[in-house]
Coordinates of C-alpha atoms and ligand atoms in Angstrom, one line a residue:
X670 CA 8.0 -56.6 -124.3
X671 CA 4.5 -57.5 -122.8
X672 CA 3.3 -54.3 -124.1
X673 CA 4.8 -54.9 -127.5
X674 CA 2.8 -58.5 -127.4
X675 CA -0.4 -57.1 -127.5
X676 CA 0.8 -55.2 -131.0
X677 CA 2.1 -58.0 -132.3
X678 CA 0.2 -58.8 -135.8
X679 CA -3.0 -59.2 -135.9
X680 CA -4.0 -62.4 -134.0
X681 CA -6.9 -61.2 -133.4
X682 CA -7.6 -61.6 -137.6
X683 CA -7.0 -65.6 -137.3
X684 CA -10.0 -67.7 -137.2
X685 CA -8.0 -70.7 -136.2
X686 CA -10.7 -73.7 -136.7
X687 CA -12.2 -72.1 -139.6
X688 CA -13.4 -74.6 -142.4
X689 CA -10.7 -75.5 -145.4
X690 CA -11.8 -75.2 -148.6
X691 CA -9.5 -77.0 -151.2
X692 CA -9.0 -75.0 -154.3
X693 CA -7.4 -77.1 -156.9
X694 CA -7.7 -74.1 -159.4
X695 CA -5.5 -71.9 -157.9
X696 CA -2.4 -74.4 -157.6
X697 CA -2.3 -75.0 -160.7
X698 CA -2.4 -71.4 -161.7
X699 CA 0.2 -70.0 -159.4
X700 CA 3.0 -70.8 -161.3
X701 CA 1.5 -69.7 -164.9
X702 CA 0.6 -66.4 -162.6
X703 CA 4.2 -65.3 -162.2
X704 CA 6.0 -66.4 -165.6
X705 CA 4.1 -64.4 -167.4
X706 CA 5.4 -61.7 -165.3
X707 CA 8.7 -62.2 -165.7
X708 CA 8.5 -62.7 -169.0
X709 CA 6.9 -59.1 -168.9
X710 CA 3.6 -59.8 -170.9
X711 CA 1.6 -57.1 -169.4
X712 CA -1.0 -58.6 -167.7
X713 CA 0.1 -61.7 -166.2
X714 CA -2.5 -63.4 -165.1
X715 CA -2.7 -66.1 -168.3
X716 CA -3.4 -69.4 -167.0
X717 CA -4.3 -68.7 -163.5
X718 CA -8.1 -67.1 -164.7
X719 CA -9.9 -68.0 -161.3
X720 CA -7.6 -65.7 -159.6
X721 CA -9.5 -63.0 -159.6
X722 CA -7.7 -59.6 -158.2
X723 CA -9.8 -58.3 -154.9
X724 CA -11.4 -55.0 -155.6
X725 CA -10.0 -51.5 -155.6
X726 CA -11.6 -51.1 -152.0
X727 CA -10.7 -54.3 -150.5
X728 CA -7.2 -53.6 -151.0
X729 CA -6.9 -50.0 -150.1
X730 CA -9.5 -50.4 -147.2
X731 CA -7.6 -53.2 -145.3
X732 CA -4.5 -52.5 -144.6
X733 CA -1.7 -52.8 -142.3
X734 CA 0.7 -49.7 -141.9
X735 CA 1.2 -49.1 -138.3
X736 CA 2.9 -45.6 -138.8
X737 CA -1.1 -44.3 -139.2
X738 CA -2.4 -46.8 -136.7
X739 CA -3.2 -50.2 -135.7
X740 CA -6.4 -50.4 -136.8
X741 CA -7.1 -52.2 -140.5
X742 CA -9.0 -48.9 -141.7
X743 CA -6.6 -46.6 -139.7
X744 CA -4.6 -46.2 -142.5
X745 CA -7.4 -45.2 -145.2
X746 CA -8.3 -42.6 -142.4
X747 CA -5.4 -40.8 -141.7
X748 CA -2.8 -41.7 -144.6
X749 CA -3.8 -38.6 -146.4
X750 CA -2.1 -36.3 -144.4
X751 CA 1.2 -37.8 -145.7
X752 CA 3.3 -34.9 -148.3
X753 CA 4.7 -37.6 -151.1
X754 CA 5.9 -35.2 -153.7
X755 CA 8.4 -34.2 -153.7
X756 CA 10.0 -38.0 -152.7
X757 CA 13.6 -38.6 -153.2
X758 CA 15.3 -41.9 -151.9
X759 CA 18.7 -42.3 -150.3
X760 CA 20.7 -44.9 -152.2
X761 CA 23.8 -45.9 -150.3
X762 CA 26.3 -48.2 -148.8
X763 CA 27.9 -50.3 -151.1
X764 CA 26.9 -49.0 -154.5
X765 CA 28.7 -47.3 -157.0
X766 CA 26.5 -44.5 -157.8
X767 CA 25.2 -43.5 -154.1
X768 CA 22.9 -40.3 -153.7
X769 CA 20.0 -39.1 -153.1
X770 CA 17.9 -40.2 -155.9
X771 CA 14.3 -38.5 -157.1
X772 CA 11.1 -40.5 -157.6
X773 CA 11.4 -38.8 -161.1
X774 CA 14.8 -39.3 -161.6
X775 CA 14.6 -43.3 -160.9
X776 CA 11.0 -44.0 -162.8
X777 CA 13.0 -42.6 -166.0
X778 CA 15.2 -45.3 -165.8
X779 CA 12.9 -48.1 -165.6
X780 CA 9.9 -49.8 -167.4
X781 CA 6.3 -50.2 -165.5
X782 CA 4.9 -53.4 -165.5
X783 CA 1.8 -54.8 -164.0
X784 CA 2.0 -57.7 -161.9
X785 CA -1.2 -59.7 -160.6
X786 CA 0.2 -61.2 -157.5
X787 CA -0.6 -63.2 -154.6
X788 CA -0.5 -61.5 -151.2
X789 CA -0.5 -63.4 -147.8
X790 CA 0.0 -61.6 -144.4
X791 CA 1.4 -63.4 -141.6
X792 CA -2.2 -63.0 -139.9
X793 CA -3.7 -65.8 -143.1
X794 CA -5.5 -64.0 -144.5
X795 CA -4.7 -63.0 -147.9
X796 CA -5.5 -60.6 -151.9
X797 CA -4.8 -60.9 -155.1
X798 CA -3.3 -57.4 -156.1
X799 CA -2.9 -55.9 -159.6
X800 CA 0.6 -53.8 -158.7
X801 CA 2.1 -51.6 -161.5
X802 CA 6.0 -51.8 -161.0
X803 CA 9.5 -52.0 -162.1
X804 CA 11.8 -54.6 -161.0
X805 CA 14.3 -53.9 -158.0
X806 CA 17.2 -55.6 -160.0
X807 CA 16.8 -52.6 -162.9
X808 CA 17.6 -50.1 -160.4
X809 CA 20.0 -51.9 -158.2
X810 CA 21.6 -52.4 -161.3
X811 CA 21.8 -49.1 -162.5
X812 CA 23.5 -47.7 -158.9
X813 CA 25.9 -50.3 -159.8
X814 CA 26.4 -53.0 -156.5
X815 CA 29.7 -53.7 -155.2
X816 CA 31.2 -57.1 -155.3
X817 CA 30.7 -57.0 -151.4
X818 CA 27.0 -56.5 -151.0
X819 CA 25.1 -59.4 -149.5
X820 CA 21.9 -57.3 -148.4
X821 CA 19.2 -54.6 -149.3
X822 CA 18.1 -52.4 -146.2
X823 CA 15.4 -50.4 -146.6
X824 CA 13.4 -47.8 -144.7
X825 CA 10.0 -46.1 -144.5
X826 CA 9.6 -42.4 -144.0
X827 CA 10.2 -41.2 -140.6
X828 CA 7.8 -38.4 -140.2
X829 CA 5.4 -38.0 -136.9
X830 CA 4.0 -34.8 -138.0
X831 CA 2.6 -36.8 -140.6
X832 CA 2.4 -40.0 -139.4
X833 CA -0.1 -40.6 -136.1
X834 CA 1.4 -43.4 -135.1
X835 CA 4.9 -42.6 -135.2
X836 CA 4.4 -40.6 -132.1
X837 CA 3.4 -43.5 -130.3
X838 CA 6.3 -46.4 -128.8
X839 CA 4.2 -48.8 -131.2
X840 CA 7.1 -50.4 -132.7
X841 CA 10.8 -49.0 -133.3
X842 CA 10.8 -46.1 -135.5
X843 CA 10.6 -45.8 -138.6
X844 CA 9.6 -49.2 -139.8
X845 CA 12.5 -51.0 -141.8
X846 CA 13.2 -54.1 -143.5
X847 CA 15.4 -56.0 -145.6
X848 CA 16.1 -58.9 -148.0
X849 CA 19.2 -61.1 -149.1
X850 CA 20.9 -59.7 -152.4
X851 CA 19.5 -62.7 -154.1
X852 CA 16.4 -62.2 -153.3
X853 CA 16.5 -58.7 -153.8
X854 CA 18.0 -59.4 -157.3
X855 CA 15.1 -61.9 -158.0
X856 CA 12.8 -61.2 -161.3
X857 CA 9.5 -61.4 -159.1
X858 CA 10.6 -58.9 -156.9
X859 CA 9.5 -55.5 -158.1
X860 CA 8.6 -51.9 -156.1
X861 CA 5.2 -51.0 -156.7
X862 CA 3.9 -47.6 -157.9
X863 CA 0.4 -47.8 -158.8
X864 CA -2.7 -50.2 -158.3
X865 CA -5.5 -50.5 -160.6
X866 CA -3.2 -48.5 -163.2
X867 CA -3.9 -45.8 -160.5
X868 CA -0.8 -44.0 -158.2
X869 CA -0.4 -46.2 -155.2
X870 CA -3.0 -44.7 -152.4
X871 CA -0.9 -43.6 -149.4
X872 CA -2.6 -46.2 -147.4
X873 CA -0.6 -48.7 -149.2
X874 CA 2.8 -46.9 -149.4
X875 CA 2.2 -44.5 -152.0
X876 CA 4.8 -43.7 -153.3
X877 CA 7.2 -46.4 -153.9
X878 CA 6.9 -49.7 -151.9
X879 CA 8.8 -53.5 -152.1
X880 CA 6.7 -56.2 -153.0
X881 CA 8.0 -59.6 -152.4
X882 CA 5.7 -61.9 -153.3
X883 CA 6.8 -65.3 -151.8
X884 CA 6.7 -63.4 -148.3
X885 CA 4.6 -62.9 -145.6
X886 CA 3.3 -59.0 -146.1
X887 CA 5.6 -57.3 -143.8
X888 CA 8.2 -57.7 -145.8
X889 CA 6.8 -55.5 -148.2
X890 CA 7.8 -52.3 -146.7
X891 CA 5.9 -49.0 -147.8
X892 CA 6.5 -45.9 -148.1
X893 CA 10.6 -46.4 -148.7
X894 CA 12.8 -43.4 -148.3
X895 CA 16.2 -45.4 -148.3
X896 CA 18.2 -48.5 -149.7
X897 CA 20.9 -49.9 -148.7
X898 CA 23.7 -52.5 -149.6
X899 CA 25.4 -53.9 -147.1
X900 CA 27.8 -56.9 -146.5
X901 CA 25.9 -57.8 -143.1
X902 CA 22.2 -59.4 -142.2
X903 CA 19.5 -55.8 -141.5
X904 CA 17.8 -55.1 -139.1
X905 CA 14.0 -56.1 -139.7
X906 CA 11.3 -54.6 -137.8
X907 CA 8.8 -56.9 -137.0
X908 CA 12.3 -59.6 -136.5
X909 CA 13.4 -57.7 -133.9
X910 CA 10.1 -56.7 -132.0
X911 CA 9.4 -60.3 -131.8
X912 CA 12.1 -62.8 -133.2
X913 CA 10.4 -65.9 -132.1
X914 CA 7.6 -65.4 -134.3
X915 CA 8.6 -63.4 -137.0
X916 CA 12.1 -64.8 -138.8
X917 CA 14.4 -62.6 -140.7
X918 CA 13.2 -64.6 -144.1
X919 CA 9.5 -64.8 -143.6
X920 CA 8.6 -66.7 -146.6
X921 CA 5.2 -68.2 -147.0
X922 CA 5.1 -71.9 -145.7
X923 CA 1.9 -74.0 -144.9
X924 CA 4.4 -76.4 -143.0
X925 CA 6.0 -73.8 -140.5
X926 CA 3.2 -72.5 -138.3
X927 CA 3.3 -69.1 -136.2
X928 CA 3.5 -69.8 -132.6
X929 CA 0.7 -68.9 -132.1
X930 CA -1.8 -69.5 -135.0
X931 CA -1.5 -72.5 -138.1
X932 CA -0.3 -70.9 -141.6
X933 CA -1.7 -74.3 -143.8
X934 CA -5.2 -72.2 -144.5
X935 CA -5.5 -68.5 -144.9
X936 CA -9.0 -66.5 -145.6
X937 CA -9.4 -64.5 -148.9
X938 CA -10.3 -61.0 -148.1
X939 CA -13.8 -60.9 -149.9
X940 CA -14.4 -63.9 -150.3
X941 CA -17.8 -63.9 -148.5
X942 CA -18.9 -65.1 -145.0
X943 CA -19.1 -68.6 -145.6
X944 CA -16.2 -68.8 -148.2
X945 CA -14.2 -71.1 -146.2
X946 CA -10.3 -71.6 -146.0
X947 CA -8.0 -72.3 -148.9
X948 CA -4.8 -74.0 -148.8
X949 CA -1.6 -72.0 -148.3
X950 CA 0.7 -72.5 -151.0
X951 CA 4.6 -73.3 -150.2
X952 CA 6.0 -70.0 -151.0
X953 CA 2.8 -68.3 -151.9
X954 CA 2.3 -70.1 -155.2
X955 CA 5.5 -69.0 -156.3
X956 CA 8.0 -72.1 -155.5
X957 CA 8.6 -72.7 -159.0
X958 CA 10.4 -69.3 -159.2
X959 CA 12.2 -69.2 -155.8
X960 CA 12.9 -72.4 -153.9
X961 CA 15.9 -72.4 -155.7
X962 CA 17.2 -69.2 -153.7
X963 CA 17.3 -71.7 -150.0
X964 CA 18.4 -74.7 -151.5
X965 CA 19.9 -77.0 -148.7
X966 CA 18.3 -74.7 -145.8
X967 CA 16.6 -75.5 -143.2
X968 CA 13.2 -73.6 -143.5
X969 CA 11.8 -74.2 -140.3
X970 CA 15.4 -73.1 -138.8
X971 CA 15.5 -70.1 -141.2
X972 CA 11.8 -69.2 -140.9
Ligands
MTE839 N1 5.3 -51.0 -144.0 C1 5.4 -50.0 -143.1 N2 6.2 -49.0 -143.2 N3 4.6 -50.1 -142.0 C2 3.7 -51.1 -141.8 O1 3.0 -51.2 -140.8 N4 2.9 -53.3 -142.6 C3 3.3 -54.5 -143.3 C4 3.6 -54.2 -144.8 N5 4.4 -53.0 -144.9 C5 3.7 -52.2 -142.8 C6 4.5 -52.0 -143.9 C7 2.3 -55.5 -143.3 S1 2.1 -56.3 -141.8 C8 1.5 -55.9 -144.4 S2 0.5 -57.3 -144.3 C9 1.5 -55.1 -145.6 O2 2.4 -54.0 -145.5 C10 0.1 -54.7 -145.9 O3 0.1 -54.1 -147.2 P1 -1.3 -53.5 -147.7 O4 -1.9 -52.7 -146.7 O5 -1.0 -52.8 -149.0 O6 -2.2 -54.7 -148.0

Protein backbone atom coordinates (compact mmCIF):
# COMPACT_ATOMS: atom_id res chain seq x y z
CA UNK A 1 0.00 0.00 0.00
CA UNK A 2 2.99 2.46 0.54
CA UNK A 3 3.93 2.03 -2.94
CA UNK A 4 0.39 2.47 -4.16
CA UNK A 5 0.46 6.06 -2.02
CA UNK A 6 2.85 7.56 -3.99
CA UNK A 7 0.32 6.84 -7.25
CA UNK A 8 -2.34 8.04 -5.54
CA UNK A 9 -3.88 11.12 -7.71
CA UNK A 10 -2.08 13.72 -8.28
CA UNK A 11 -1.20 15.64 -5.06
CA UNK A 12 1.42 16.78 -6.46
CA UNK A 13 -1.25 19.13 -8.93
CA UNK A 14 -2.74 20.84 -5.64
CA UNK A 15 -1.49 24.23 -4.83
CA UNK A 16 -3.06 24.12 -1.48
CA UNK A 17 -2.74 28.08 -0.34
CA UNK A 18 -3.33 29.27 -3.69
CA UNK A 19 -5.43 32.61 -3.94
CA UNK A 20 -9.48 32.30 -4.30
CA UNK A 21 -10.99 34.08 -6.83
CA UNK A 22 -14.79 34.41 -6.38
CA UNK A 23 -16.67 34.02 -9.67
CA UNK A 24 -20.18 34.98 -9.27
CA UNK A 25 -20.75 34.43 -13.08
CA UNK A 26 -20.30 30.99 -13.19
CA UNK A 27 -22.87 30.06 -10.19
CA UNK A 28 -25.29 31.41 -11.70
CA UNK A 29 -24.65 29.85 -14.96
CA UNK A 30 -24.26 26.29 -13.88
CA UNK A 31 -27.61 25.44 -13.67
CA UNK A 32 -28.83 27.12 -17.12
CA UNK A 33 -25.54 25.02 -18.37
CA UNK A 34 -27.10 21.67 -17.97
CA UNK A 35 -30.97 22.25 -18.71
CA UNK A 36 -30.33 23.10 -21.83
CA UNK A 37 -28.85 19.84 -22.13
CA UNK A 38 -31.35 17.88 -21.09
CA UNK A 39 -33.64 19.51 -22.77
CA UNK A 40 -31.40 18.52 -25.85
CA UNK A 41 -30.95 22.01 -27.50
CA UNK A 42 -27.71 21.43 -29.13
CA UNK A 43 -25.42 23.54 -27.69
CA UNK A 44 -26.19 24.01 -24.17
CA UNK A 45 -24.24 26.51 -22.96
CA UNK A 46 -27.34 29.36 -22.97
CA UNK A 47 -27.09 31.32 -19.94
CA UNK A 48 -23.86 30.25 -18.59
CA UNK A 49 -21.78 32.61 -21.61
CA UNK A 50 -18.56 33.18 -19.41
CA UNK A 51 -18.03 29.49 -19.42
CA UNK A 52 -15.96 29.28 -21.95
CA UNK A 53 -14.89 25.56 -23.07
CA UNK A 54 -10.78 25.08 -22.56
CA UNK A 55 -9.22 24.61 -25.92
CA UNK A 56 -8.88 21.49 -28.04
CA UNK A 57 -5.21 21.17 -26.65
CA UNK A 58 -5.80 21.80 -23.14
CA UNK A 59 -8.15 19.03 -22.88
CA UNK A 60 -6.45 16.40 -24.92
CA UNK A 61 -2.96 17.40 -23.64
CA UNK A 62 -3.69 17.01 -19.85
CA UNK A 63 -4.95 14.11 -19.03
CA UNK A 64 -5.18 11.41 -16.56
CA UNK A 65 -5.38 7.73 -18.01
CA UNK A 66 -2.94 5.63 -16.03
CA UNK A 67 -3.19 2.55 -18.47
CA UNK A 68 -0.50 4.83 -20.76
CA UNK A 69 1.23 6.40 -17.77
CA UNK A 70 1.23 8.59 -14.92
CA UNK A 71 2.42 11.40 -16.37
CA UNK A 72 -0.34 14.27 -17.53
CA UNK A 73 1.11 14.20 -21.21
CA UNK A 74 1.83 10.38 -20.96
CA UNK A 75 -1.26 9.76 -22.47
CA UNK A 76 -1.10 12.18 -25.63
CA UNK A 77 2.35 10.25 -26.07
CA UNK A 78 1.66 6.89 -26.13
CA UNK A 79 -2.34 6.61 -26.54
CA UNK A 80 -1.87 6.15 -30.25
CA UNK A 81 -0.81 2.83 -30.14
CA UNK A 82 -4.30 1.78 -29.00
CA UNK A 83 -6.37 -0.50 -32.08
CA UNK A 84 -10.18 1.09 -31.42
CA UNK A 85 -11.94 -0.23 -34.45
CA UNK A 86 -13.19 -2.65 -34.47
CA UNK A 87 -14.75 -1.99 -30.57
CA UNK A 88 -17.63 -4.04 -29.46
CA UNK A 89 -18.80 -3.80 -25.73
CA UNK A 90 -20.04 -6.61 -23.45
CA UNK A 91 -23.50 -5.88 -22.17
CA UNK A 92 -24.42 -8.22 -19.43
CA UNK A 93 -25.75 -9.20 -16.04
CA UNK A 94 -29.08 -8.27 -15.46
CA UNK A 95 -30.40 -7.16 -18.81
CA UNK A 96 -32.65 -8.48 -21.03
CA UNK A 97 -30.94 -8.25 -24.25
CA UNK A 98 -27.11 -9.29 -23.07
CA UNK A 99 -24.32 -9.57 -25.91
CA UNK A 100 -21.71 -8.35 -27.19
CA UNK A 101 -22.70 -5.21 -28.75
CA UNK A 102 -20.70 -3.17 -31.72
CA UNK A 103 -19.76 0.48 -31.46
CA UNK A 104 -21.82 0.55 -34.77
CA UNK A 105 -24.39 -1.40 -33.74
CA UNK A 106 -25.19 0.83 -30.43
CA UNK A 107 -24.53 4.48 -32.09
CA UNK A 108 -27.50 3.44 -34.48
CA UNK A 109 -29.68 3.37 -31.77
CA UNK A 110 -29.12 6.55 -30.23
CA UNK A 111 -29.02 10.33 -30.90
CA UNK A 112 -25.59 12.55 -30.44
CA UNK A 113 -25.75 15.43 -28.52
CA UNK A 114 -23.29 17.97 -27.47
CA UNK A 115 -22.96 18.70 -23.99
CA UNK A 116 -20.68 21.68 -22.57
CA UNK A 117 -19.91 20.43 -19.18
CA UNK A 118 -18.04 21.17 -16.12
CA UNK A 119 -15.21 18.84 -15.29
CA UNK A 120 -13.38 18.72 -11.83
CA UNK A 121 -10.69 16.08 -10.92
CA UNK A 122 -10.29 15.05 -7.51
CA UNK A 123 -6.74 16.80 -7.77
CA UNK A 124 -8.99 20.72 -8.06
CA UNK A 125 -8.20 21.45 -10.82
CA UNK A 126 -10.76 21.53 -13.36
CA UNK A 127 -12.17 22.23 -17.81
CA UNK A 128 -15.05 23.06 -19.35
CA UNK A 129 -15.44 20.31 -22.18
CA UNK A 130 -17.68 20.41 -25.27
CA UNK A 131 -18.48 16.29 -25.22
CA UNK A 132 -20.64 14.93 -28.22
CA UNK A 133 -22.76 12.06 -26.61
CA UNK A 134 -25.86 10.06 -26.17
CA UNK A 135 -27.41 9.46 -22.87
CA UNK A 136 -26.65 6.15 -20.90
CA UNK A 137 -30.39 5.78 -20.11
CA UNK A 138 -31.12 5.34 -24.11
CA UNK A 139 -29.02 2.42 -24.26
CA UNK A 140 -29.62 0.90 -20.84
CA UNK A 141 -32.97 1.15 -21.93
CA UNK A 142 -32.78 -0.42 -25.03
CA UNK A 143 -30.90 -3.84 -23.39
CA UNK A 144 -33.88 -3.69 -21.34
CA UNK A 145 -32.87 -3.67 -17.19
CA UNK A 146 -34.28 -6.17 -14.93
CA UNK A 147 -36.41 -5.24 -12.13
CA UNK A 148 -33.34 -6.41 -9.94
CA UNK A 149 -30.52 -4.15 -11.08
CA UNK A 150 -29.29 -1.65 -8.55
CA UNK A 151 -25.79 -0.85 -10.32
CA UNK A 152 -23.77 -0.15 -13.63
CA UNK A 153 -20.19 -1.77 -13.71
CA UNK A 154 -18.05 -0.89 -16.19
CA UNK A 155 -14.63 -1.57 -17.48
CA UNK A 156 -11.80 -0.14 -19.60
CA UNK A 157 -9.94 -2.26 -22.07
CA UNK A 158 -7.47 -4.59 -20.76
CA UNK A 159 -4.75 -4.65 -23.24
CA UNK A 160 -0.82 -4.31 -22.23
CA UNK A 161 0.35 -4.84 -25.63
CA UNK A 162 -1.22 -1.72 -26.13
CA UNK A 163 -1.37 -0.09 -23.16
CA UNK A 164 2.31 0.88 -21.43
CA UNK A 165 1.16 1.05 -18.24
CA UNK A 166 -0.89 -1.93 -17.87
CA UNK A 167 2.31 -3.85 -17.59
CA UNK A 168 3.19 -2.14 -14.67
CA UNK A 169 1.39 -3.10 -10.77
CA UNK A 170 0.24 0.76 -11.10
CA UNK A 171 -3.16 0.07 -10.05
CA UNK A 172 -5.39 -3.17 -10.40
CA UNK A 173 -6.01 -4.10 -13.82
CA UNK A 174 -7.93 -2.92 -16.03
CA UNK A 175 -9.29 0.17 -14.57
CA UNK A 176 -13.16 -0.15 -13.62
CA UNK A 177 -15.82 1.80 -12.21
CA UNK A 178 -19.32 2.06 -11.46
CA UNK A 179 -22.42 4.10 -10.59
CA UNK A 180 -25.92 3.54 -8.70
CA UNK A 181 -28.82 2.70 -11.31
CA UNK A 182 -30.12 6.13 -10.51
CA UNK A 183 -27.46 7.71 -11.32
CA UNK A 184 -26.71 5.83 -14.16
CA UNK A 185 -30.29 6.42 -15.34
CA UNK A 186 -29.83 10.24 -14.75
CA UNK A 187 -30.51 12.69 -17.92
CA UNK A 188 -26.92 14.40 -17.44
CA UNK A 189 -25.22 11.36 -17.61
CA UNK A 190 -24.16 10.60 -21.15
CA UNK A 191 -21.01 8.42 -22.77
CA UNK A 192 -19.01 10.58 -24.86
CA UNK A 193 -17.84 9.99 -28.41
CA UNK A 194 -16.36 12.98 -29.77
CA UNK A 195 -14.95 16.44 -28.60
CA UNK A 196 -14.85 19.48 -30.63
CA UNK A 197 -17.45 17.60 -33.07
CA UNK A 198 -14.18 15.56 -33.63
CA UNK A 199 -13.91 11.47 -32.59
CA UNK A 200 -12.80 11.28 -29.03
CA UNK A 201 -8.71 11.27 -29.12
CA UNK A 202 -7.49 8.05 -27.57
CA UNK A 203 -5.99 10.11 -24.86
CA UNK A 204 -9.32 10.68 -23.57
CA UNK A 205 -11.00 7.26 -24.07
CA UNK A 206 -11.63 7.23 -27.56
CA UNK A 207 -13.84 5.43 -28.21
CA UNK A 208 -16.67 5.45 -25.92
CA UNK A 209 -16.24 6.84 -22.37
CA UNK A 210 -18.85 7.77 -19.15
CA UNK A 211 -19.09 11.19 -18.33
CA UNK A 212 -20.66 12.00 -15.03
CA UNK A 213 -20.63 15.33 -14.56
CA UNK A 214 -21.44 16.00 -10.76
CA UNK A 215 -18.25 13.67 -10.15
CA UNK A 216 -14.95 13.91 -9.40
CA UNK A 217 -13.11 12.73 -12.99
CA UNK A 218 -12.35 9.20 -12.12
CA UNK A 219 -15.53 8.35 -12.41
CA UNK A 220 -15.54 8.95 -15.86
CA UNK A 221 -14.04 5.77 -17.01
CA UNK A 222 -12.56 5.67 -20.62
CA UNK A 223 -12.03 3.52 -22.98
CA UNK A 224 -15.19 1.09 -21.84
CA UNK A 225 -15.23 -2.40 -23.09
CA UNK A 226 -18.05 -3.71 -20.71
CA UNK A 227 -21.36 -2.89 -18.68
CA UNK A 228 -22.88 -4.39 -16.30
CA UNK A 229 -26.11 -4.54 -14.11
CA UNK A 230 -25.90 -5.92 -11.07
CA UNK A 231 -28.04 -6.15 -7.80
CA UNK A 232 -24.72 -5.47 -5.60
CA UNK A 233 -22.38 -2.17 -4.95
CA UNK A 234 -18.96 -2.53 -7.86
CA UNK A 235 -15.94 -2.60 -7.44
CA UNK A 236 -14.36 0.98 -8.10
CA UNK A 237 -10.81 1.34 -8.82
CA UNK A 238 -9.53 4.23 -7.36
CA UNK A 239 -12.23 3.12 -4.10
CA UNK A 240 -10.44 0.21 -3.62
CA UNK A 241 -6.73 1.28 -4.11
CA UNK A 242 -7.37 3.83 -1.51
CA UNK A 243 -10.95 3.88 0.26
CA UNK A 244 -10.10 6.56 2.71
CA UNK A 245 -9.71 9.07 0.19
CA UNK A 246 -11.56 8.14 -2.64
CA UNK A 247 -15.44 7.07 -1.73
CA UNK A 248 -17.50 4.78 -3.83
CA UNK A 249 -19.84 8.07 -4.79
CA UNK A 250 -17.25 10.71 -5.35
CA UNK A 251 -19.42 13.55 -6.01
CA UNK A 252 -18.01 17.07 -6.21
CA UNK A 253 -18.35 18.79 -2.70
CA UNK A 254 -16.57 22.06 -1.57
CA UNK A 255 -17.58 21.00 2.04
CA UNK A 256 -15.90 17.33 2.17
CA UNK A 257 -12.15 17.86 1.71
CA UNK A 258 -9.64 15.02 0.53
CA UNK A 259 -7.44 13.98 3.37
CA UNK A 260 -5.05 15.34 2.14
CA UNK A 261 -5.75 18.51 0.11
CA UNK A 262 -9.04 21.20 0.56
CA UNK A 263 -11.73 20.64 -2.47
CA UNK A 264 -13.60 24.51 -1.66
CA UNK A 265 -11.21 26.01 -4.66
CA UNK A 266 -9.99 24.26 -7.75
CA UNK A 267 -7.63 25.84 -10.57
CA UNK A 268 -9.02 26.26 -14.22
CA UNK A 269 -6.67 24.49 -16.51
CA UNK A 270 -5.70 27.62 -18.73
CA UNK A 271 -6.66 30.02 -16.95
CA UNK A 272 -3.28 31.85 -16.79
CA UNK A 273 -0.47 32.05 -14.07
CA UNK A 274 -2.00 34.50 -11.92
CA UNK A 275 -5.72 33.42 -12.58
CA UNK A 276 -6.32 32.51 -9.04
CA UNK A 277 -8.82 29.90 -7.43
CA UNK A 278 -12.53 29.69 -8.08
CA UNK A 279 -15.06 28.38 -5.81
CA UNK A 280 -16.00 24.74 -6.09
CA UNK A 281 -19.52 24.28 -6.71
CA UNK A 282 -21.67 21.66 -4.52
CA UNK A 283 -21.96 19.02 -7.08
CA UNK A 284 -20.09 20.68 -9.80
CA UNK A 285 -22.61 23.31 -10.59
CA UNK A 286 -25.04 20.73 -11.24
CA UNK A 287 -27.12 20.38 -7.74
CA UNK A 288 -30.09 21.62 -9.24
CA UNK A 289 -30.22 18.41 -11.42
CA UNK A 290 -28.95 15.82 -8.90
CA UNK A 291 -29.14 16.42 -5.15
CA UNK A 292 -32.35 14.91 -5.37
CA UNK A 293 -30.60 11.37 -6.12
CA UNK A 294 -28.97 11.46 -1.99
CA UNK A 295 -31.75 12.94 -0.37
CA UNK A 296 -31.48 12.10 3.45
CA UNK A 297 -27.63 10.92 3.05
CA UNK A 298 -25.06 11.73 4.74
CA UNK A 299 -22.46 13.15 2.26
CA UNK A 300 -19.61 13.35 4.25
CA UNK A 301 -20.35 9.53 5.31
CA UNK A 302 -21.11 8.54 1.69
CA UNK A 303 -18.27 10.68 0.15
N1 LIG B 1 -10.20 5.86 -17.03
C1 LIG B 1 -9.23 4.95 -17.14
N2 LIG B 1 -9.50 3.79 -17.76
N3 LIG B 1 -7.98 5.16 -16.66
C2 LIG B 1 -7.66 6.30 -15.99
O1 LIG B 1 -6.50 6.45 -15.54
N4 LIG B 1 -8.44 8.48 -15.16
C3 LIG B 1 -9.61 9.14 -14.60
C4 LIG B 1 -10.74 9.25 -15.62
N5 LIG B 1 -10.93 8.00 -16.31
C5 LIG B 1 -8.67 7.29 -15.84
C6 LIG B 1 -9.95 7.05 -16.41
C7 LIG B 1 -9.31 10.47 -14.07
S1 LIG B 1 -8.43 10.51 -12.61
C8 LIG B 1 -9.73 11.61 -14.66
S2 LIG B 1 -9.53 13.14 -13.90
C9 LIG B 1 -10.34 11.59 -16.00
O2 LIG B 1 -10.40 10.27 -16.56
C10 LIG B 1 -9.52 12.47 -16.92
O3 LIG B 1 -10.17 12.61 -18.16
P1 LIG B 1 -9.49 13.50 -19.29
O4 LIG B 1 -8.09 13.02 -19.44
O5 LIG B 1 -10.33 13.28 -20.51
O6 LIG B 1 -9.56 14.93 -18.79
Amino acid sequence: MAGRWRNSLCWSDVTPRAAYLNRRQIMAGAGALALGGIAGQGRAATGADDLTPNSWDEITSYNNYYEFGTGKEDPRRNAGQMVTDPWTVEINGLVDKPGSYDLADILSGVTIEERLYRFRCVEAWSMVIPWQGFELADLLTRVGVQPGAKYVAFQTLHRPAEMPGQRSPILDWPYVEGLRLDEAMHPLTIMATGLYDKPLPNQNGAPLRLVVPWKYGFKSIKSVVRITLTDTQPPATWNQTNPREYGFYSNVNPQVDHPRWSQATERRIGGGLFAGREPTLMFNGYAEEVSQLYAGMDLAKFF
